[in-house]
Each structure stands twice: as C-alpha cells, then as structure tokens.
Tab-separated table of C-alpha atoms in Angstrom:
chain	number	residue	atom	x	y	z
A	145	UNK	CA	13.235	12.517	-28.858
A	146	UNK	CA	12.737	9.298	-26.718
A	147	UNK	CA	12.122	10.059	-23.332
A	148	UNK	CA	14.332	8.572	-20.710
A	149	UNK	CA	12.270	6.210	-18.340
A	150	UNK	CA	11.777	7.859	-14.279
A	151	UNK	CA	13.133	4.621	-13.293
A	152	UNK	CA	15.759	2.155	-15.164
A	153	UNK	CA	14.060	-1.990	-16.094
A	154	UNK	CA	15.708	-3.886	-13.178
A	155	UNK	CA	16.250	-1.699	-10.431
A	156	UNK	CA	13.552	-2.516	-7.821
A	157	UNK	CA	13.803	-5.512	-8.558
A	158	UNK	CA	17.857	-4.745	-7.594
A	159	UNK	CA	16.973	-3.298	-4.407
A	160	UNK	CA	16.811	-5.530	-1.563
A	161	UNK	CA	13.870	-6.773	-0.104
A	162	UNK	CA	14.451	-4.811	3.370
A	163	UNK	CA	12.548	-4.350	6.298
A	164	UNK	CA	11.382	-0.326	7.367
A	165	UNK	CA	11.121	0.479	10.721
A	166	UNK	CA	8.223	2.554	11.681
A	167	UNK	CA	7.334	4.104	15.591
A	168	UNK	CA	5.907	2.692	18.408
A	169	UNK	CA	6.765	-0.752	18.626
A	170	UNK	CA	5.778	-1.800	14.721
A	171	UNK	CA	7.338	-3.006	11.409
A	172	UNK	CA	6.622	-2.974	7.960
A	173	UNK	CA	8.202	-6.139	6.598
A	174	UNK	CA	7.907	-9.238	3.985
A	175	UNK	CA	5.431	-11.852	3.679
A	176	UNK	CA	5.748	-15.022	5.038
A	177	UNK	CA	4.125	-18.172	4.492
A	178	UNK	CA	2.968	-18.604	8.275
A	179	UNK	CA	1.968	-15.405	7.991
A	180	UNK	CA	-1.154	-16.953	6.052
A	181	UNK	CA	-3.778	-17.311	9.410
A	182	UNK	CA	-3.251	-12.949	8.561
A	183	UNK	CA	-4.199	-12.666	5.278
A	184	UNK	CA	-7.876	-15.462	5.914
A	185	UNK	CA	-9.219	-12.625	8.497
A	186	UNK	CA	-8.269	-10.066	6.092
A	187	UNK	CA	-11.333	-12.411	4.026
A	188	UNK	CA	-13.234	-12.437	6.728
A	189	UNK	CA	-13.385	-8.365	8.500
A	190	UNK	CA	-16.212	-6.746	7.550
A	191	UNK	CA	-14.512	-3.102	7.306
A	192	UNK	CA	-11.614	-4.699	4.809
A	193	UNK	CA	-13.831	-6.638	2.819
A	194	UNK	CA	-15.913	-3.355	2.585
A	195	UNK	CA	-13.582	-1.590	1.670
A	196	UNK	CA	-10.459	-3.265	-0.337
A	197	UNK	CA	-11.230	-6.187	-3.135
A	198	UNK	CA	-9.733	-8.596	-1.634
A	199	UNK	CA	-11.757	-11.788	-1.649
A	200	UNK	CA	-11.735	-14.141	1.037
A	201	UNK	CA	-8.952	-16.956	1.803
A	202	UNK	CA	-8.224	-20.504	2.171
A	203	UNK	CA	-5.102	-21.061	4.291
A	204	UNK	CA	-3.779	-22.393	0.955
A	205	UNK	CA	-5.105	-19.445	-0.874
A	206	UNK	CA	-3.472	-16.965	1.502
A	207	UNK	CA	-0.057	-18.963	1.470
A	208	UNK	CA	-0.420	-18.577	-3.223
A	209	UNK	CA	-1.220	-15.120	-2.829
A	210	UNK	CA	2.329	-14.361	-0.022
A	211	UNK	CA	4.245	-16.428	-3.018
A	212	UNK	CA	2.852	-14.406	-6.320
A	213	UNK	CA	4.188	-10.528	-3.524
A	214	UNK	CA	7.682	-12.473	-3.550
A	215	UNK	CA	6.994	-12.839	-7.974
A	216	UNK	CA	5.138	-9.582	-8.191
A	217	UNK	CA	8.422	-7.896	-6.633
A	218	UNK	CA	11.241	-9.801	-8.729
A	219	UNK	CA	8.591	-9.095	-11.483
A	220	UNK	CA	9.565	-5.136	-11.457
A	221	UNK	CA	4.901	-5.404	-10.847
A	222	UNK	CA	4.355	-4.712	-6.931
A	223	UNK	CA	5.622	-4.206	-3.675
A	224	UNK	CA	4.054	-5.589	-0.122
A	225	UNK	CA	4.697	-5.789	3.253
A	226	UNK	CA	3.292	-6.704	6.399
A	227	UNK	CA	2.550	-4.056	8.906
A	228	UNK	CA	4.413	-6.496	11.985
A	229	UNK	CA	4.784	-5.760	15.706
A	230	UNK	CA	8.682	-5.827	16.491
A	231	UNK	CA	8.878	-8.090	18.715
A	232	UNK	CA	7.500	-10.632	16.382
A	233	UNK	CA	4.127	-12.006	15.563
A	234	UNK	CA	1.499	-12.491	12.806
A	235	UNK	CA	0.848	-9.263	10.590
A	236	UNK	CA	-2.079	-6.753	11.300
A	237	UNK	CA	-2.072	-5.043	8.218
A	238	UNK	CA	-1.013	-4.994	4.361
A	239	UNK	CA	0.657	-2.132	2.534
A	240	UNK	CA	2.321	-1.899	-0.470
A	241	UNK	CA	3.042	-0.064	-3.649
A	242	UNK	CA	0.658	-1.432	-6.876
A	243	UNK	CA	0.379	-0.382	-10.693
A	244	UNK	CA	3.555	0.630	-11.014
A	245	UNK	CA	4.228	2.630	-14.036
A	246	UNK	CA	8.489	2.544	-12.914
A	247	UNK	CA	9.483	4.707	-16.768
A	248	UNK	CA	5.927	6.924	-15.820
A	249	UNK	CA	7.184	6.972	-12.610
A	250	UNK	CA	4.329	6.407	-11.085
A	251	UNK	CA	2.577	3.868	-8.458
A	252	UNK	CA	-0.506	4.175	-6.173
A	253	UNK	CA	-0.774	3.134	-2.776
A	254	UNK	CA	-2.893	0.078	-1.536
A	255	UNK	CA	-3.769	-0.077	2.647
A	256	UNK	CA	-5.237	-2.320	4.224
A	257	UNK	CA	-5.616	-2.701	9.001
A	258	UNK	CA	-6.677	-5.697	10.896
A	259	UNK	CA	-8.829	-4.068	14.169
A	260	UNK	CA	-5.904	-5.007	16.511
A	261	UNK	CA	-3.688	-2.194	14.585
A	262	UNK	CA	-6.118	0.469	14.653
A	263	UNK	CA	-6.412	3.370	16.116
A	264	UNK	CA	-2.965	3.882	16.334
A	265	UNK	CA	-1.917	6.302	13.393
A	266	UNK	CA	0.383	3.299	12.850
A	267	UNK	CA	-0.643	3.523	9.053
A	268	UNK	CA	0.127	7.392	8.761
A	269	UNK	CA	2.844	6.313	9.793
A	270	UNK	CA	3.112	3.581	7.321
A	271	UNK	CA	2.247	5.248	4.526
A	272	UNK	CA	4.990	7.809	4.935
A	273	UNK	CA	7.528	4.989	5.194
A	274	UNK	CA	6.319	3.541	2.286
A	275	UNK	CA	6.402	6.506	0.166
A	276	UNK	CA	9.572	8.198	1.208
A	277	UNK	CA	10.655	4.234	0.261
A	278	UNK	CA	9.436	4.325	-3.220
A	279	UNK	CA	10.826	8.387	-3.545
A	280	UNK	CA	14.268	7.779	-1.755
A	281	UNK	CA	14.963	4.554	-2.885
A	282	UNK	CA	12.996	3.414	-6.086
A	283	UNK	CA	13.287	6.917	-7.917
A	284	UNK	CA	9.467	7.277	-8.012
A	285	UNK	CA	8.203	10.808	-8.668
A	286	UNK	CA	4.539	10.623	-8.139
A	287	UNK	CA	2.106	8.117	-5.629
A	288	UNK	CA	-1.831	8.173	-5.906
A	289	UNK	CA	-3.525	6.793	-3.030
A	290	UNK	CA	-7.606	6.752	-3.897
A	291	UNK	CA	-10.407	5.409	-1.451
A	292	UNK	CA	-14.279	5.379	-2.231
A	293	UNK	CA	-15.616	9.025	-0.840
A	294	UNK	CA	-17.853	6.676	2.121
A	295	UNK	CA	-14.649	6.573	3.576
A	296	UNK	CA	-13.543	9.086	5.907
A	297	UNK	CA	-10.569	7.179	7.648
A	298	UNK	CA	-9.214	6.489	4.507
A	299	UNK	CA	-9.914	10.292	3.279
A	300	UNK	CA	-7.810	11.201	6.719
A	301	UNK	CA	-4.890	8.584	6.720
A	302	UNK	CA	-4.287	9.962	2.935
A	303	UNK	CA	-3.871	13.663	4.400
A	304	UNK	CA	-2.005	13.108	7.186
A	305	UNK	CA	0.479	10.854	5.209
A	306	UNK	CA	1.232	14.575	2.699
A	307	UNK	CA	-1.437	13.663	-0.125
A	308	UNK	CA	-3.430	16.373	-0.590
A	309	UNK	CA	-6.993	15.752	-2.150
A	310	UNK	CA	-6.662	16.701	-5.911
A	311	UNK	CA	-10.872	15.539	-6.731
A	312	UNK	CA	-13.806	13.237	-7.407
A	313	UNK	CA	-13.438	10.538	-9.915
A	314	UNK	CA	-17.188	9.963	-9.947
A	315	UNK	CA	-18.208	6.090	-10.271
A	316	UNK	CA	-14.786	4.499	-10.014
A	317	UNK	CA	-14.307	1.476	-8.561
A	318	UNK	CA	-17.469	-1.374	-7.885
A	319	UNK	CA	-18.186	-2.342	-4.593
A	320	UNK	CA	-20.100	-5.104	-3.573
A	321	UNK	CA	-21.875	-2.567	-2.542
A	322	UNK	CA	-22.387	-0.995	-6.348
A	323	UNK	CA	-20.428	1.852	-8.131
A	324	UNK	CA	-18.710	4.485	-5.431
A	325	UNK	CA	-16.899	7.676	-6.555
A	326	UNK	CA	-13.610	7.736	-4.994
A	327	UNK	CA	-11.949	11.149	-4.213
A	328	UNK	CA	-7.817	11.226	-5.515
A	329	UNK	CA	-4.677	12.208	-3.606
A	330	UNK	CA	-2.095	12.907	-4.787
A	331	UNK	CA	1.936	12.624	-3.113
A	332	UNK	CA	4.992	14.234	-5.450
A	333	UNK	CA	8.547	13.514	-4.721
A	334	UNK	CA	9.565	17.148	-4.506
A	335	UNK	CA	6.638	17.141	-1.358
A	336	UNK	CA	7.843	19.001	1.480
A	337	UNK	CA	8.440	15.856	4.050
A	338	UNK	CA	5.592	14.942	6.193
A	339	UNK	CA	6.366	16.301	9.851
A	340	UNK	CA	4.606	13.469	12.857
C-alpha cells in the first residue's frame, strides 16, 4: 500500500508568501533585491562565516541569491525569510526551511544573525514562528536544527525554541577549520507549544 505524501505537491507553492510577525519590533519578510547589502555583510562577518557555509557575496551575487530564494519557494525546495526591523530597513539576519522532504513531512531550520541582531532573543522567536508556520500552514511533521557542538549559542537557541537535543552526529559537517561533530535537535508538530 502506498503511503500518501505528508504535504501534497503544490501545497507550498500555493501558500501566500506572508510576512510573519515577531515581538519587540521585528518581523520575518521575504528578501528583496534592495536587501543585497545585508547578504554582502554576512559574507564578511567572521562568526557567520565560521558557523555557516554561505560564502562571500558581491552585490550582483547577492541579488542572484535573493532571486534564487524566490525560485526555491516556487520549486518547493526552501522557504527563506529576512529578519528585519518592523519599521523598515535592511535585514539583520536570515532564517528559513531547507532540505525539505515534503512527502516525508520534514525539513531543517537554518539561520544566522548579523551583530545588529544578536543578543536580543530575536532568533528564538523567529525560530519558533517559522516552526509554527511549517507545522500549521505547510503541514510538516518534523523539523530539525543541526549545528557544530562548538557553537553553544546555536544550542541555546534551539533548546529555547522547543528543539530538544536528540544526539551528536560525529564528523558530520566540514567547516573551514575541519570536520565538526554536529548536535541534532528536533521538534515535532505534536510537541507542546513553546512559551516565551
């Protein structure tokens, strides 16, 4: 007997590319070509470059990446938001769903913050908000977060956003300084809502 897909083909493409509200004057919105300087800045930030494999951006390459974010949504391959001030201005971070397996009902949350967004708790709220969208609107069953075991800030974000630690994946990701063991965190649609 065939198992039906958890998220039917075309469902994500049909969802509106909505703005998601966050507390404390922040929101999640889709990337626009004029946001390219924020991607350029992410490529020169040592912390983002140490823990992520985003690479460096020229303005032109950043604009191409932003166009790809839109194309990936249409192709149902990823959903990427900018973390931006509600009052307007350039993003201070990125959050999204990638490595989507819609038929299997799972995906991975990825994120980074520029210095202007760090230390405010914004990423915990953003992670929770994207998770709720993924479960309630898209219909996924399981989300995961992976990060280097040497990155305790990401561990705190994951746990505060309702992603308990499930284990350690040995030698799971190659960073610029070599192979890193990775923590695996996960949250299920059936888990209790997070209280902030």
